Amino acid sequence: MAVVRMLRIVALVAWPVSWYLVWKEIFVWHHMTKTLRFRAPDPPPGVTVTPRPGVPVICLRAVAVVAPVVSVLGFAAEARKAAQAGGFGRVRPRS
């Protein structure tokens, strides 16, 4: 279960960082639209190559989508393990 816990911690750190960078890409650097599509600046005249997103932008979009899912699944796995052990959400009788 240590792997699930470590994966959850990494995802919890990556989640806000990735969405902060998405915000910067959309509103500051203008490399993406609000629908997370890549928007390149117009190429200089005479350049026939069409701009495409690079590895950082592709990885950023992947992390922004995968990190919340991994975090939620990590919490669900840990809650399920605790519930099966009888220590999660169980009311103890008073003596």
PDB file of C-alpha atoms in Angstrom, residues 3-49:
ATOM      1  CA  VAL A   3       3.029   2.601  -3.563  1.00  0.00           C
ATOM      2  CA  VAL A   4      -0.573   3.813  -3.560  1.00  0.00           C
ATOM      3  CA  ARG A   5       0.193   6.313  -0.809  1.00  0.00           C
ATOM      4  CA  MET A   6       3.285   7.639  -2.619  1.00  0.00           C
ATOM      5  CA  LEU A   7       1.390   7.855  -5.911  1.00  0.00           C
ATOM      6  CA  ARG A   8      -1.407   9.750  -4.161  1.00  0.00           C
ATOM      7  CA  ILE A   9       1.055  12.216  -2.626  1.00  0.00           C
ATOM      8  CA  VAL A  10       2.745  12.840  -5.971  1.00  0.00           C
ATOM      9  CA  ALA A  11      -0.663  13.314  -7.626  1.00  0.00           C
ATOM     10  CA  LEU A  12      -1.775  15.717  -4.878  1.00  0.00           C
ATOM     11  CA  VAL A  13       1.307  17.856  -5.500  1.00  0.00           C
ATOM     12  CA  ALA A  14       1.071  17.622  -9.297  1.00  0.00           C
ATOM     13  CA  TRP A  15      -2.638  18.526  -9.370  1.00  0.00           C
ATOM     14  CA  PRO A  16      -2.454  22.190  -8.239  1.00  0.00           C
ATOM     15  CA  VAL A  17       0.924  22.759  -9.911  1.00  0.00           C
ATOM     16  CA  SER A  18      -0.369  21.519 -13.264  1.00  0.00           C
ATOM     17  CA  TRP A  19      -3.531  23.602 -13.083  1.00  0.00           C
ATOM     18  CA  TYR A  20      -1.518  26.670 -12.101  1.00  0.00           C
ATOM     19  CA  LEU A  21       0.613  26.139 -15.204  1.00  0.00           C
ATOM     20  CA  VAL A  22      -2.526  25.592 -17.311  1.00  0.00           C
ATOM     21  CA  TRP A  23      -3.810  28.915 -16.015  1.00  0.00           C
ATOM     22  CA  LYS A  24      -0.483  30.546 -16.987  1.00  0.00           C
ATOM     23  CA  GLU A  25      -0.613  28.915 -20.449  1.00  0.00           C
ATOM     24  CA  ILE A  26      -4.151  30.219 -21.042  1.00  0.00           C
ATOM     25  CA  PHE A  27      -4.148  33.699 -19.521  1.00  0.00           C
ATOM     26  CA  VAL A  28      -0.504  34.807 -19.405  1.00  0.00           C
ATOM     27  CA  TRP A  29       1.411  33.061 -22.170  1.00  0.00           C
ATOM     28  CA  HIS A  30      -1.617  32.522 -24.464  1.00  0.00           C
ATOM     29  CA  HIS A  31      -0.374  29.134 -25.727  1.00  0.00           C
ATOM     30  CA  MET A  32      -3.724  27.413 -25.053  1.00  0.00           C
ATOM     31  CA  THR A  33      -7.383  28.303 -25.355  1.00  0.00           C
ATOM     32  CA  LYS A  34      -9.883  27.925 -22.510  1.00  0.00           C
ATOM     33  CA  THR A  35     -10.816  24.512 -23.952  1.00  0.00           C
ATOM     34  CA  LEU A  36      -7.156  23.398 -23.537  1.00  0.00           C
ATOM     35  CA  ARG A  37      -6.447  23.447 -27.260  1.00  0.00           C
ATOM     36  CA  PHE A  38      -3.005  24.527 -28.426  1.00  0.00           C
ATOM     37  CA  ARG A  39      -2.927  28.015 -29.942  1.00  0.00           C
ATOM     38  CA  ALA A  40       0.347  29.048 -31.504  1.00  0.00           C
ATOM     39  CA  PRO A  41       1.241  32.568 -32.498  1.00  0.00           C
ATOM     40  CA  ASP A  42       1.182  33.335 -36.191  1.00  0.00           C
ATOM     41  CA  PRO A  43       4.409  32.200 -37.852  1.00  0.00           C
ATOM     42  CA  PRO A  44       6.586  34.813 -39.528  1.00  0.00           C
ATOM     43  CA  PRO A  45       6.000  35.388 -43.234  1.00  0.00           C
ATOM     44  CA  GLY A  46       7.662  32.821 -45.453  1.00  0.00           C
ATOM     45  CA  VAL A  47       7.592  30.001 -42.887  1.00  0.00           C
ATOM     46  CA  THR A  48       5.596  27.033 -44.131  1.00  0.00           C
ATOM     47  CA  VAL A  49       5.898  24.853 -41.022  1.00  0.00           C
TER      48      VAL A  49
END
